[in-house]
Short mmCIF file of C-alpha atoms and ligand atoms in Angstrom, two decimals:
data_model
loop_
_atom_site.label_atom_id
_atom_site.label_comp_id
_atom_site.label_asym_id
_atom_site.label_seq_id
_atom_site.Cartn_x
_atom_site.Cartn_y
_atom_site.Cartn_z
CA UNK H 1350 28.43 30.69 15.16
CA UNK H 1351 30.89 27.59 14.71
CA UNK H 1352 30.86 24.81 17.26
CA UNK H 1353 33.38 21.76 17.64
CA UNK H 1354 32.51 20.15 14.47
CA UNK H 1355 30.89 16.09 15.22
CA UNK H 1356 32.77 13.43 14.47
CA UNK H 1357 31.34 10.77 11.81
CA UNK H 1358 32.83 7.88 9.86
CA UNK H 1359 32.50 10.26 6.76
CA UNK H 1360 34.26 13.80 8.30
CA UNK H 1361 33.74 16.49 11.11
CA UNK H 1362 30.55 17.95 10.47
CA UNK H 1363 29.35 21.07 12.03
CA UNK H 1364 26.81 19.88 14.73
CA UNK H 1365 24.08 22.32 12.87
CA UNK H 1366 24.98 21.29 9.67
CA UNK H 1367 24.71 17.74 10.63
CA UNK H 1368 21.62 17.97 12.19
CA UNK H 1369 19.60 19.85 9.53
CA UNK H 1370 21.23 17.26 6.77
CA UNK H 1371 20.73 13.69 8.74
CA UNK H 1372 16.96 15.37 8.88
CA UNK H 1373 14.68 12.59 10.13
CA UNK H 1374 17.00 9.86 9.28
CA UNK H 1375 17.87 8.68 12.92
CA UNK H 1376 14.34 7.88 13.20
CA UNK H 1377 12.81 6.65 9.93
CA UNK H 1378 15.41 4.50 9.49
CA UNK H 1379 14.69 2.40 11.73
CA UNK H 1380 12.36 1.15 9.40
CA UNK H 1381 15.23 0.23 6.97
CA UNK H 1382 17.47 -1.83 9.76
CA UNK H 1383 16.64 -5.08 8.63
CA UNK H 1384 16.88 -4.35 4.94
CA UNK H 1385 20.25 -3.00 5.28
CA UNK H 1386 21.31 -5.87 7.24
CA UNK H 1387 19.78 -7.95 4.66
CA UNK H 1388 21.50 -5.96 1.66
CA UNK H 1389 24.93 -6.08 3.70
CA UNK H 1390 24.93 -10.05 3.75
CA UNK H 1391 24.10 -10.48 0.41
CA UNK H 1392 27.05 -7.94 -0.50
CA UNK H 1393 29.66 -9.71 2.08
CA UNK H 1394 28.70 -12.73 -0.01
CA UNK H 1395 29.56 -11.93 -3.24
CA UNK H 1396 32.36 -9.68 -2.06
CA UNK H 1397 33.94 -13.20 -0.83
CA UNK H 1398 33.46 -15.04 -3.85
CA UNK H 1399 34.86 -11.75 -5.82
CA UNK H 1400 37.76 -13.41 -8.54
CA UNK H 1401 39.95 -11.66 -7.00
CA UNK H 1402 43.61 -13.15 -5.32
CA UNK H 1403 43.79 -12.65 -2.94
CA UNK H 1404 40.22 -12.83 -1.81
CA UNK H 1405 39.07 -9.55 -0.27
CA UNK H 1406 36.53 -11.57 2.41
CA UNK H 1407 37.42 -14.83 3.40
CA UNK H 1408 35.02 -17.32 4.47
CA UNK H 1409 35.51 -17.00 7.60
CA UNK H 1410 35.23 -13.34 7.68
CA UNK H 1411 31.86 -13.41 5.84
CA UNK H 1412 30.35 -15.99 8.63
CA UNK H 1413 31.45 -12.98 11.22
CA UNK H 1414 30.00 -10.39 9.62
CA UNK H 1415 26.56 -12.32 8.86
CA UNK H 1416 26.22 -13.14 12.31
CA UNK H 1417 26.84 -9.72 13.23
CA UNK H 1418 24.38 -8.43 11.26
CA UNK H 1419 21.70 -11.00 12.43
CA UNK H 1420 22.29 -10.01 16.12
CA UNK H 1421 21.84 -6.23 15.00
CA UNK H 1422 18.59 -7.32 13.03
CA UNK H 1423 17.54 -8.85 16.75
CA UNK H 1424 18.58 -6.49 18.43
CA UNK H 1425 16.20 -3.49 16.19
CA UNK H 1426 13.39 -6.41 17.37
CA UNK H 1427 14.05 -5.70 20.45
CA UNK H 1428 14.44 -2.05 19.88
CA UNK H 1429 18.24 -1.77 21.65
CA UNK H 1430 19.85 -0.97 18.49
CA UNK H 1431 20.08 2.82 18.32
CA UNK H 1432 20.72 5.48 15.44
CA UNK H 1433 22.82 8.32 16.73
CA UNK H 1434 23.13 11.58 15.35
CA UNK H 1435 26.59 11.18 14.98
CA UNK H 1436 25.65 8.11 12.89
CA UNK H 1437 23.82 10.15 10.33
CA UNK H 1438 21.74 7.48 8.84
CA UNK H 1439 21.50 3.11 8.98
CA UNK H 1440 24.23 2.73 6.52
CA UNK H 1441 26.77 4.16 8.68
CA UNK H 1442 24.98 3.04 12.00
CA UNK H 1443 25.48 -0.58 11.25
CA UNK H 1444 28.78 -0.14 9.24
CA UNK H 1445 30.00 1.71 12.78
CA UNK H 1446 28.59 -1.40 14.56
CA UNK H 1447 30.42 -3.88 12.32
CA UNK H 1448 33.76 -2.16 12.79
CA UNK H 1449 33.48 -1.71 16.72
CA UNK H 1450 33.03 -5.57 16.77
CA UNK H 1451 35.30 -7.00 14.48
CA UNK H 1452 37.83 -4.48 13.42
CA UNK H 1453 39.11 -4.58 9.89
CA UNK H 1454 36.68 -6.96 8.80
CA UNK H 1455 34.07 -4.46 9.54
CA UNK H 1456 35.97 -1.16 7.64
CA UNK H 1457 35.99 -3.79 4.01
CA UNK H 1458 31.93 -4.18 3.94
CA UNK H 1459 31.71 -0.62 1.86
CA UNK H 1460 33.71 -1.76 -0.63
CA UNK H 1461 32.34 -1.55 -3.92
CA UNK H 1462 28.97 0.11 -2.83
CA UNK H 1463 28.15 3.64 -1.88
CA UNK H 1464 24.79 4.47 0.35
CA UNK H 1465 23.41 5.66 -2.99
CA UNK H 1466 22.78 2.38 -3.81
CA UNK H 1467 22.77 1.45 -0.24
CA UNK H 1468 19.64 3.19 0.66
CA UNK H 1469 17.94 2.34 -3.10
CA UNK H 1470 17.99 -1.29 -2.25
CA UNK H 1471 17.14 -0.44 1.55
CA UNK H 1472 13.95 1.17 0.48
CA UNK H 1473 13.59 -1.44 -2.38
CA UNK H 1474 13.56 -4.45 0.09
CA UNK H 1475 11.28 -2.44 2.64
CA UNK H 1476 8.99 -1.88 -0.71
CA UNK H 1477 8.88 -5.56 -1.17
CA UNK H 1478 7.63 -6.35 2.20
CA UNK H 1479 5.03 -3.37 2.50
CA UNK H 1480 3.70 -4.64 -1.06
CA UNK H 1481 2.54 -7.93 0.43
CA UNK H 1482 1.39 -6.49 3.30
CA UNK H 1483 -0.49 -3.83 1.32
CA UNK H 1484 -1.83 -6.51 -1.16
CA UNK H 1485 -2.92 -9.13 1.66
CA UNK H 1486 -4.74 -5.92 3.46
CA UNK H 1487 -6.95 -5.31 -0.11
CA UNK H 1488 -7.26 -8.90 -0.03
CA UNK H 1489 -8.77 -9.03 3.23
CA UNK H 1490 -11.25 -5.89 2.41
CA UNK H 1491 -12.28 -8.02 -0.74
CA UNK H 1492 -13.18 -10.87 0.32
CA UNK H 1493 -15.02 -8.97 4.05
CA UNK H 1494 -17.50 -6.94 0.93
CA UNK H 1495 -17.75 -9.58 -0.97
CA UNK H 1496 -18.84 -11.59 2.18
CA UNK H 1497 -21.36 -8.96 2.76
CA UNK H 1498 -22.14 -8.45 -1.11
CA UNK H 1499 -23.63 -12.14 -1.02
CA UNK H 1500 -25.30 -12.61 2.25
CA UNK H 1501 -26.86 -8.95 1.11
CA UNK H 1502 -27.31 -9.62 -2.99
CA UNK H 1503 -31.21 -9.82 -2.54
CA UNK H 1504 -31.54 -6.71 -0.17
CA UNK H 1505 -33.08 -3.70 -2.33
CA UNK H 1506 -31.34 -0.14 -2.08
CA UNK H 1507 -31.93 2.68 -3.90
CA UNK H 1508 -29.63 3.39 -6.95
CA UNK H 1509 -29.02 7.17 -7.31
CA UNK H 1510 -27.73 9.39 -9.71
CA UNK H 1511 -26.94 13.27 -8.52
CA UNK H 1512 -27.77 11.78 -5.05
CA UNK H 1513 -31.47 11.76 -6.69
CA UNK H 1514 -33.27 8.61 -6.83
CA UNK H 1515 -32.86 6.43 -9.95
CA UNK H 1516 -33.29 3.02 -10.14
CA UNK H 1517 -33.91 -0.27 -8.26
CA UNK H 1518 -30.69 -1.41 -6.78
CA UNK H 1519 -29.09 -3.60 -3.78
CA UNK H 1520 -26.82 -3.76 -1.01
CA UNK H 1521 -25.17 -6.63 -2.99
CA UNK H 1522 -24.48 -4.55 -5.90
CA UNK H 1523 -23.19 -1.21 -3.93
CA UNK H 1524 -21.10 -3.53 -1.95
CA UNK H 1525 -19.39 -5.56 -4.46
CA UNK H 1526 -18.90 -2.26 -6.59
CA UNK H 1527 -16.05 -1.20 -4.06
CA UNK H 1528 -14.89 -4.94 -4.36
CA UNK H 1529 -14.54 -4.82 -7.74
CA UNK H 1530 -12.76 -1.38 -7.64
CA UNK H 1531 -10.60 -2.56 -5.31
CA UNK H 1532 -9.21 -5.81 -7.64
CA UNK H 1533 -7.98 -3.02 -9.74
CA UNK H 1534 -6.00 -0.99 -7.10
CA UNK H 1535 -4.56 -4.72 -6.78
CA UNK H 1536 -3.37 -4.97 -10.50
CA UNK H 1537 -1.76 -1.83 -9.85
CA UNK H 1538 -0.08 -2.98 -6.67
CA UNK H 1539 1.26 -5.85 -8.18
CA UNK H 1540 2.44 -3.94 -11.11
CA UNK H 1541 4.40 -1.23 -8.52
CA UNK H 1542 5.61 -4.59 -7.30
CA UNK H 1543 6.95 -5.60 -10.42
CA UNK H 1544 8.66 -2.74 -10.81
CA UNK H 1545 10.11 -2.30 -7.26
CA UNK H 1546 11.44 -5.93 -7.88
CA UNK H 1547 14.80 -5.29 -9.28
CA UNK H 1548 18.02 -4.63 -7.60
CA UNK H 1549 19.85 -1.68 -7.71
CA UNK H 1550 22.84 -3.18 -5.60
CA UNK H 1551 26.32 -2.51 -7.17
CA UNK H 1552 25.55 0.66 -9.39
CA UNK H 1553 27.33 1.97 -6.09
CA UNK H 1554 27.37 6.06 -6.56
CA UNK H 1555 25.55 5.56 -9.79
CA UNK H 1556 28.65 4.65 -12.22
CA UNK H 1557 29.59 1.41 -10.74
CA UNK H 1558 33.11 0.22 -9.39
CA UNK H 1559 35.88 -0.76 -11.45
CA UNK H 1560 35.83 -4.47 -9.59
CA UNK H 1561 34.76 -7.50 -10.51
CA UNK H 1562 31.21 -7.38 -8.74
CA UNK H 1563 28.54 -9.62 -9.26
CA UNK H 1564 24.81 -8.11 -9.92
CA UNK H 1565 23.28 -10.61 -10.40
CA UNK H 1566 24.52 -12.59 -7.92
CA UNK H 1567 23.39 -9.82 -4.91
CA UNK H 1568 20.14 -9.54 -6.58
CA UNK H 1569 19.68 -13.65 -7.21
CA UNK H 1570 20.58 -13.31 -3.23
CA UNK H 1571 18.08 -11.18 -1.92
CA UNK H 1572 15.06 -12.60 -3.94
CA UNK H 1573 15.20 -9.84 -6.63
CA UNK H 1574 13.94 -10.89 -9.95
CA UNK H 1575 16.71 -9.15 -11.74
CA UNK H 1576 18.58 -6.51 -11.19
CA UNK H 1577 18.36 -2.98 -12.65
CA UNK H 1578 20.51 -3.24 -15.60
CA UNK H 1579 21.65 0.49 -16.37
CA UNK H 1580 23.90 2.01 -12.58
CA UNK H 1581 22.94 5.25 -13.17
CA UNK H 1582 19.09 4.28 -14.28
CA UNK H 1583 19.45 2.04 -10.74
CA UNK H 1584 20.71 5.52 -8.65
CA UNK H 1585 17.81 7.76 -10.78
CA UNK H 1586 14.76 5.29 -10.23
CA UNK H 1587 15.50 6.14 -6.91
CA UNK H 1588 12.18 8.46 -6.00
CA UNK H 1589 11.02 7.04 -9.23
CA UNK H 1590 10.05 4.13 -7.21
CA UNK H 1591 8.68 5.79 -4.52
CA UNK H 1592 6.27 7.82 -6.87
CA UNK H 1593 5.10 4.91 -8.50
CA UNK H 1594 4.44 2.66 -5.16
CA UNK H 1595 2.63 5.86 -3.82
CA UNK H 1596 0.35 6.13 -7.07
CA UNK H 1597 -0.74 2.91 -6.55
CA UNK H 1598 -1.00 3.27 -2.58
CA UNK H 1599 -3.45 6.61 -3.49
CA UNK H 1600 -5.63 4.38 -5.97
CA UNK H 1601 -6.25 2.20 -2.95
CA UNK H 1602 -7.21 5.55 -0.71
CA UNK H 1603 -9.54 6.52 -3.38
CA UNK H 1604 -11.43 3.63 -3.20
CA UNK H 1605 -11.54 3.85 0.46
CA UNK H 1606 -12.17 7.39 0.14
CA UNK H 1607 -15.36 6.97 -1.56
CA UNK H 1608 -16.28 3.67 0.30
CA UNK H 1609 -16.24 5.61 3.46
CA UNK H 1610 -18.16 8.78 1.99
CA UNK H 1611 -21.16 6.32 1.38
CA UNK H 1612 -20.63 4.58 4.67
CA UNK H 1613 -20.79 8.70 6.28
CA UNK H 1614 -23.87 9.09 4.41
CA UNK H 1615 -25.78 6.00 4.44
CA UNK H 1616 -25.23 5.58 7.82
CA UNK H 1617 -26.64 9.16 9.21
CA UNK H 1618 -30.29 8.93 10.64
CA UNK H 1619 -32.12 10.72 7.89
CA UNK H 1620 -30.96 7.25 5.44
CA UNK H 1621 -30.38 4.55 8.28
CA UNK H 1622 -29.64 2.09 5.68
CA UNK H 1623 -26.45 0.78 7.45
CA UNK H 1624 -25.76 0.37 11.00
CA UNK H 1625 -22.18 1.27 12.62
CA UNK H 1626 -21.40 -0.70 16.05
CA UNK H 1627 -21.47 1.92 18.57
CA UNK H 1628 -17.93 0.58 19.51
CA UNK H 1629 -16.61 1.98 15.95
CA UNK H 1630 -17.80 5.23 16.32
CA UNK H 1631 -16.84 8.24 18.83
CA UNK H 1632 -19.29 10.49 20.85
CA UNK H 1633 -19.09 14.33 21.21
CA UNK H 1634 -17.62 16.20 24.28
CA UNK H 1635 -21.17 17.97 24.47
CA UNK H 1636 -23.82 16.49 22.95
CA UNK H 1637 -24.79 12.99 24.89
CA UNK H 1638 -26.23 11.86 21.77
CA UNK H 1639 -23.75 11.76 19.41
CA UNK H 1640 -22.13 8.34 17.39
CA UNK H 1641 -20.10 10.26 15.18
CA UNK H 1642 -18.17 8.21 12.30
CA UNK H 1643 -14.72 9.82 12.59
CA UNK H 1644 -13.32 6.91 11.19
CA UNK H 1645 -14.66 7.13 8.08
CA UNK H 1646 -14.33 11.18 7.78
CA UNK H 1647 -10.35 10.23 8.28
CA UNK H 1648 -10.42 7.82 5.78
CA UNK H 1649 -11.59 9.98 3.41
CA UNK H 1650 -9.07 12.80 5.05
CA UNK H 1651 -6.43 10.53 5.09
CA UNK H 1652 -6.78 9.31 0.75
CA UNK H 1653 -5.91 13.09 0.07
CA UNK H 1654 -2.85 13.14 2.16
CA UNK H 1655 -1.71 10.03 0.69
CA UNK H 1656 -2.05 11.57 -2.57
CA UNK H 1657 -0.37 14.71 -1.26
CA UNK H 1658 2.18 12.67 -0.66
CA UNK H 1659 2.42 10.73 -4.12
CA UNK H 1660 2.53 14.52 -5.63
CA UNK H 1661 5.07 15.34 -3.10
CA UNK H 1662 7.60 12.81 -4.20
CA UNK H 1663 6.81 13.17 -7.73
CA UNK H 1664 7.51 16.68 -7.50
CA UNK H 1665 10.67 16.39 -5.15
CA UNK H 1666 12.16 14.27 -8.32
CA UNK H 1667 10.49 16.26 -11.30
CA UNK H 1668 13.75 19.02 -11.68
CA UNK H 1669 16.26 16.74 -10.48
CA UNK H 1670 19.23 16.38 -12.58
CA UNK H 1671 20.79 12.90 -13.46
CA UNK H 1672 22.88 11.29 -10.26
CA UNK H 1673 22.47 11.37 -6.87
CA UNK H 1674 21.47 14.17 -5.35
CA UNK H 1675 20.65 14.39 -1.53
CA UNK H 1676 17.20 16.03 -2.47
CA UNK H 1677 15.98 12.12 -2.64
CA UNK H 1678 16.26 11.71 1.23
CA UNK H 1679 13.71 13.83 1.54
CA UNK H 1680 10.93 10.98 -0.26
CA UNK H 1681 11.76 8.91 2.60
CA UNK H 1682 8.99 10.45 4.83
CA UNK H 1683 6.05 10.85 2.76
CA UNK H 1684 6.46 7.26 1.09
CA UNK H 1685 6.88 5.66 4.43
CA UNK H 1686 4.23 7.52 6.08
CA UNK H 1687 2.00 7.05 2.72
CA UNK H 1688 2.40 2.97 3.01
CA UNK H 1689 1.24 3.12 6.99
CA UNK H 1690 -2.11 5.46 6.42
CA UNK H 1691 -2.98 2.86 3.29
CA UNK H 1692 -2.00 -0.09 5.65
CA UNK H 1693 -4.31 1.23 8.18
CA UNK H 1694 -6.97 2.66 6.58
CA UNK H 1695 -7.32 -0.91 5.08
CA UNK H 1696 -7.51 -2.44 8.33
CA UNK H 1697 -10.07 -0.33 9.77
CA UNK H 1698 -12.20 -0.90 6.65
CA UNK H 1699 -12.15 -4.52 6.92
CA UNK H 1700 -13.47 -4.20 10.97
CA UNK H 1701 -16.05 -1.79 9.84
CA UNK H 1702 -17.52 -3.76 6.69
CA UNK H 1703 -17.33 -6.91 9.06
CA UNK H 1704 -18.67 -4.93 12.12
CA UNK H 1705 -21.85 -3.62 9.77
CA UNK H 1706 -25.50 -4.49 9.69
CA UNK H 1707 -28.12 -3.33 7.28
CA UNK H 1708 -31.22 -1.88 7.87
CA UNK H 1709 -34.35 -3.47 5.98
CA UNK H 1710 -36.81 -1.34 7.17
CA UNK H 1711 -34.98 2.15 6.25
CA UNK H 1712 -33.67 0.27 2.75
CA UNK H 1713 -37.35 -0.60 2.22
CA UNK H 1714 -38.78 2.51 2.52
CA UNK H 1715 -36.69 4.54 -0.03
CA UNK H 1716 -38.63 2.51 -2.79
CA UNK H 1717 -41.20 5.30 -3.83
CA UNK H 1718 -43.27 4.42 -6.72
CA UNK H 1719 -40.88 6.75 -9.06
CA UNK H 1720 -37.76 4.57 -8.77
CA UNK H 1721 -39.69 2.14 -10.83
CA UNK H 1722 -39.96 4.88 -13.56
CA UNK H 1723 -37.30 3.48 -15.99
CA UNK H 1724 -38.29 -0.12 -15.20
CA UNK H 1725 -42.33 0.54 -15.84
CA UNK H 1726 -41.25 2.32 -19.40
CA UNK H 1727 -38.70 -0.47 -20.17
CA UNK H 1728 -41.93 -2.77 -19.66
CA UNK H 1729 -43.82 -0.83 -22.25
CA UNK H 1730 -41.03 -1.26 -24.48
CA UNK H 1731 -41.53 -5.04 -24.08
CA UNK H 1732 -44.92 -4.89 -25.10
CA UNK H 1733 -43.69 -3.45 -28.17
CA UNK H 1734 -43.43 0.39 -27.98
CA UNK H 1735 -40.40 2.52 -28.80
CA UNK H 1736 -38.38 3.69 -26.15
CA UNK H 1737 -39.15 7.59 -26.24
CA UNK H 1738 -42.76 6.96 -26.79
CA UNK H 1739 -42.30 4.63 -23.28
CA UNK H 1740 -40.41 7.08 -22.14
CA UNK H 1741 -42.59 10.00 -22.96
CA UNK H 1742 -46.11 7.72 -21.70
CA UNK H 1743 -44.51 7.16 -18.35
CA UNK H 1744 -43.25 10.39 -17.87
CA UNK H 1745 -46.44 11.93 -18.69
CA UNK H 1746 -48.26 9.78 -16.09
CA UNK H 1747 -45.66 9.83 -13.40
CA UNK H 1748 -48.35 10.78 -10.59
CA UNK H 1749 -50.21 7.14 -11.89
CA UNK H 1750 -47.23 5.08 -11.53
CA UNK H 1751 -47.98 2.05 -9.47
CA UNK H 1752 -45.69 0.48 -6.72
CA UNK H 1753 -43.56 -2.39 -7.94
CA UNK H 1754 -41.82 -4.88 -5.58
CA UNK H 1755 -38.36 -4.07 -5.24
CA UNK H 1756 -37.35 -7.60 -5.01
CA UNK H 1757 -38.97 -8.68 -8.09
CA UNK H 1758 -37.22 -5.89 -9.60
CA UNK H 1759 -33.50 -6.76 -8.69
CA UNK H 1760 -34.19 -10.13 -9.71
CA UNK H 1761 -35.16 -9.46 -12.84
CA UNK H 1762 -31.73 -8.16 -13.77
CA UNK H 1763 -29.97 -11.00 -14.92
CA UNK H 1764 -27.46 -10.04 -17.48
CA UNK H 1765 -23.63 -9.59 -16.37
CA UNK H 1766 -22.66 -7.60 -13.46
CA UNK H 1767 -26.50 -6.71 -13.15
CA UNK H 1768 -27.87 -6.80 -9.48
CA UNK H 1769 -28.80 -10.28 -10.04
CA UNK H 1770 -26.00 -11.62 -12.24
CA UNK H 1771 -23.15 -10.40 -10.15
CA UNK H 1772 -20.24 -13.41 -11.12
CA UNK H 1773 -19.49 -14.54 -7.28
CA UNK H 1774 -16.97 -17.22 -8.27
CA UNK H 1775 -15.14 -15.54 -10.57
CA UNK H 1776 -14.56 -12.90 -7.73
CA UNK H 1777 -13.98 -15.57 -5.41
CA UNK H 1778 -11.58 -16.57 -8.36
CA UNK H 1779 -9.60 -13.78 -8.32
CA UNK H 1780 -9.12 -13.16 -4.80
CA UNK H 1781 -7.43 -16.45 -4.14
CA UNK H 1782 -5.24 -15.94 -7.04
CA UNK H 1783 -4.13 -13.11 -5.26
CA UNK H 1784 -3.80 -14.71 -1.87
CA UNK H 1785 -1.29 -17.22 -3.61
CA UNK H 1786 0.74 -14.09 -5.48
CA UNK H 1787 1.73 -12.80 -1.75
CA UNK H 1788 1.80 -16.09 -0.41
CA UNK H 1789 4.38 -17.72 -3.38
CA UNK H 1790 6.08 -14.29 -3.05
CA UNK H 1791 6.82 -14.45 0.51
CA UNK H 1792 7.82 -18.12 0.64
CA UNK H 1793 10.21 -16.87 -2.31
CA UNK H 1794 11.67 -14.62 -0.32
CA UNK H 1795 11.89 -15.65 3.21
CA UNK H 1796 13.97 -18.29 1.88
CA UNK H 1797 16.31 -16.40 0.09
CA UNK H 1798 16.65 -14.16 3.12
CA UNK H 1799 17.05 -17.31 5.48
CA UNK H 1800 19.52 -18.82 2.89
CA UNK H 1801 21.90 -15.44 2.81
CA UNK H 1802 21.41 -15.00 6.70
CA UNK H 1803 21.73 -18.36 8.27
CA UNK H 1804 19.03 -18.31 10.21
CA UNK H 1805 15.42 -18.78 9.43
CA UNK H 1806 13.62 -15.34 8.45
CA UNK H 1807 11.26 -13.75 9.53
CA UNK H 1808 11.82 -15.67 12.85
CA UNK H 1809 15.46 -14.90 13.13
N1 LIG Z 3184 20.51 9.13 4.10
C1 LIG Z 3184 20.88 9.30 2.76
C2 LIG Z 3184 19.63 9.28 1.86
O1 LIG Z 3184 18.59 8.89 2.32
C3 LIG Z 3184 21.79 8.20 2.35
C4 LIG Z 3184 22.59 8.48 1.14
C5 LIG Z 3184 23.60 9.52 1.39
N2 LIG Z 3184 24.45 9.69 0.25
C6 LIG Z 3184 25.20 10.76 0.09
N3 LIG Z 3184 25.89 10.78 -1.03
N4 LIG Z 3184 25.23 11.76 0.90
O2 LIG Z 3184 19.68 9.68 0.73
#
């Protein structure tokens, strides 16, 4: 059945219609309000310095529209600036805004752009921001294990191997290990970064405008690197983007994943080598007795729908032909709900790693005779036997095999990355070189966001 169509800055839409394609714009996008204000200031400001006689913007008009924009961006703070169905999505929400307030002034901020390119650099600029965030999150996990890696590097543990068993180990080495893996999720993050960091402003529906725009100018504005060079490579690494921020967002989960598998199990009664804070864990609607870790289980819950979600995007975008197709909208939910379960899975990490205590008893008494198999046979070998003859003696005699100190042991493991001759400094290195990345980046930024706006950002 047809109803009275909707009326919207781009046509009378069937209410259904409308509905079904705006999707879960009106809300998500409130995500993007600042970045599209941001993006709209930078465009007024090269749309007034256009060569172009005479000038499409004035001055005059550009200061209006600026300030508009900042008291919409303060406004979204304050959560009184609304989306409305009607509005479809932020582009036309804040373009309707502009043109209630000041007219004609407000109907000439489209020109030369198209939300293709609108919403690219929306979710570009939102990227940029959820990077840092992401990164100084990691950052903040590092340095809590790493913390815990030191004041633990002379506490024995079990090393296993099939869950069986093995070798000689300590807290300092399994706790670093998830360090180290995690300075690797970084490089990727800052690589996603890298890419995200180019403006696709100005490639408008993907084939430019026949004006006399200025790239680089918008992207020199809004703390871009560069812009993307190719417009219809700018509208197609749209989803691209997305994919390749939510790769590196599931290489994160993964670590946490796996973190918080160990935590599950090293933590239950039958190991006891870690304590949780009863605070961190939640109790059973039956049994009295219960500390259950549900955080960690949703951790490791939580890395496969973040990778569901990487697959999702890449899959949405797999069979899409060149262009701009309205498909892409639909990436909008998994990558933004993809960012928020890495952002929060790596705060709750960093309160449980801080929150944990060991348990030197419990790690004690895992140290049966056996784990010092490899070490007693490696001993032989020092007094000058061959390895599989060593190997053969000790496992002939396991039953003999005498208890070693586990201390001794770990010390005696010197050589690089070994349980004692794990490089501290150079971790402690590496982590403040990537506190100054997001702290250089974000100075970078905020002031070319305060210089295009006015006003001082983030504040406002
Ligand atoms: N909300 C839309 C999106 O996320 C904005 C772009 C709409 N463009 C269009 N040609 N219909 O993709």
């Amino acid at each position: 059945m047809t109803t009275k169509p909707t009326k919207t800055l781009v046509g009378n839409i069937d209410k259904d219609i409308l509905a079904y394609t705006a999707g879960r714009d009106v809300e998500l996008d409130v995500s993007l309000i600042e970045a599209d204000c941001m993006g709209s200031a930078a465009h007024v400001v090269m749309l007034s310095q256009m060569p172009l006689k005479p000038a499409l913007i004035s001055k005059s008009q550009e200061n209006k529209i600026i300030k508009a924009l900042v008291s919409i961006m303060r406004q979204t703070r304050k959560g009184t600036f609304k989306i409305r169905l009607a509005d479809q999505d932020v582009h036309l929400a804040v373009e309707q805004t502009l043109t209630q307030q000041l007219g004609d002034i407000g109907k000439k901020i489209h020109t030369g752009r198209s939300r293709n390119d609108q919403v690219a650099l929306d979710l570009r600029l939102y990227a940029k921001d959820q990077l840092l965030a992401t990164l100084e999150g990691v950052a903040c996990c590092v340095d809590a294990l790493l913390s815990f890696a030191k004041k633990q590097v002379a506490m024995p543990m079990v090393g296993r191997t099939h869950m069986q068993p093995a070798m000689p180990s300590s807290v300092g080495l399994w706790a670093s290990s998830f360090a180290e893996g995690l300075f690797d999720d970084m490089a990727l993050l800052i690589n996603a970064y890298e890419f995200n960091d180019q403006s696709p402003l100005g490639s408008a529906a993907g084939y430019g405008v026949p004006l006399p725009i200025d790239r680089e100018l918008v992207s020199h504005l809004l703390g871009f690197s560069r812009p993307c060079h190719n417009v219809l490579y700018a509208s197609n690494s749209r989803g691209k983007i997305e994919s390749i921020i939510l790769s590196a967002m599931s290489q994160v989960m993964l670590t946490l994943s796996r973190w918080a598998q160990d935590m599950i199990l090293y933590t239950m009664p039958e190991f006891n080598y870690f304590v949780l804070p009863k605070a961190f864990c939640t109790g059973s609607s039956m049994m009295p007795q219960k500390n259950n870790p549900d955080a960690l289980e949703l951790m490791r819950a939580k890395a496969s729908k973040v990778q569901g979600h990487a697959l999702s995007v890449y899959d949405l975008i797999k069979g899409l032909p060149s262009g701009y197709q309205r498909d892409l909208q639909e990436a909008k939910e998994p990558f933004l709900e993809g960012i928020h379960i890495t952002r929060t899975s790596l705060s709750v990490c960093h309160k449980i790693v801080r929150g944990l205590t060991v348990n030197k008893k419990a790690l004690l008494k895992g140290f049966t005779a056996e784990v010092f198999a490899t070490d007693r046979a490696i001993e032989c070998v020092a007094e000058g036997m061959p390895f599989r003859d060593a190997y053969d003696y000790v496992k002939t005699h396991i039953d003999e095999l005498k208890d070693m100190d586990p201390y001794e042991a770990i010390a005696k493991k010197q050589h690089l990355g070994a349980t004692a001759g794990l490089d501290f400094p150079t971790y402690k290195k590496r982590l403040k070189e990537a506190h100054a990345f997001v702290r250089e980046e974000r100075k970078a930024f905020n002031k070319a966001i305060s210089k295009v706006l006015g006003v001082a950002y983030p504040d406002l």
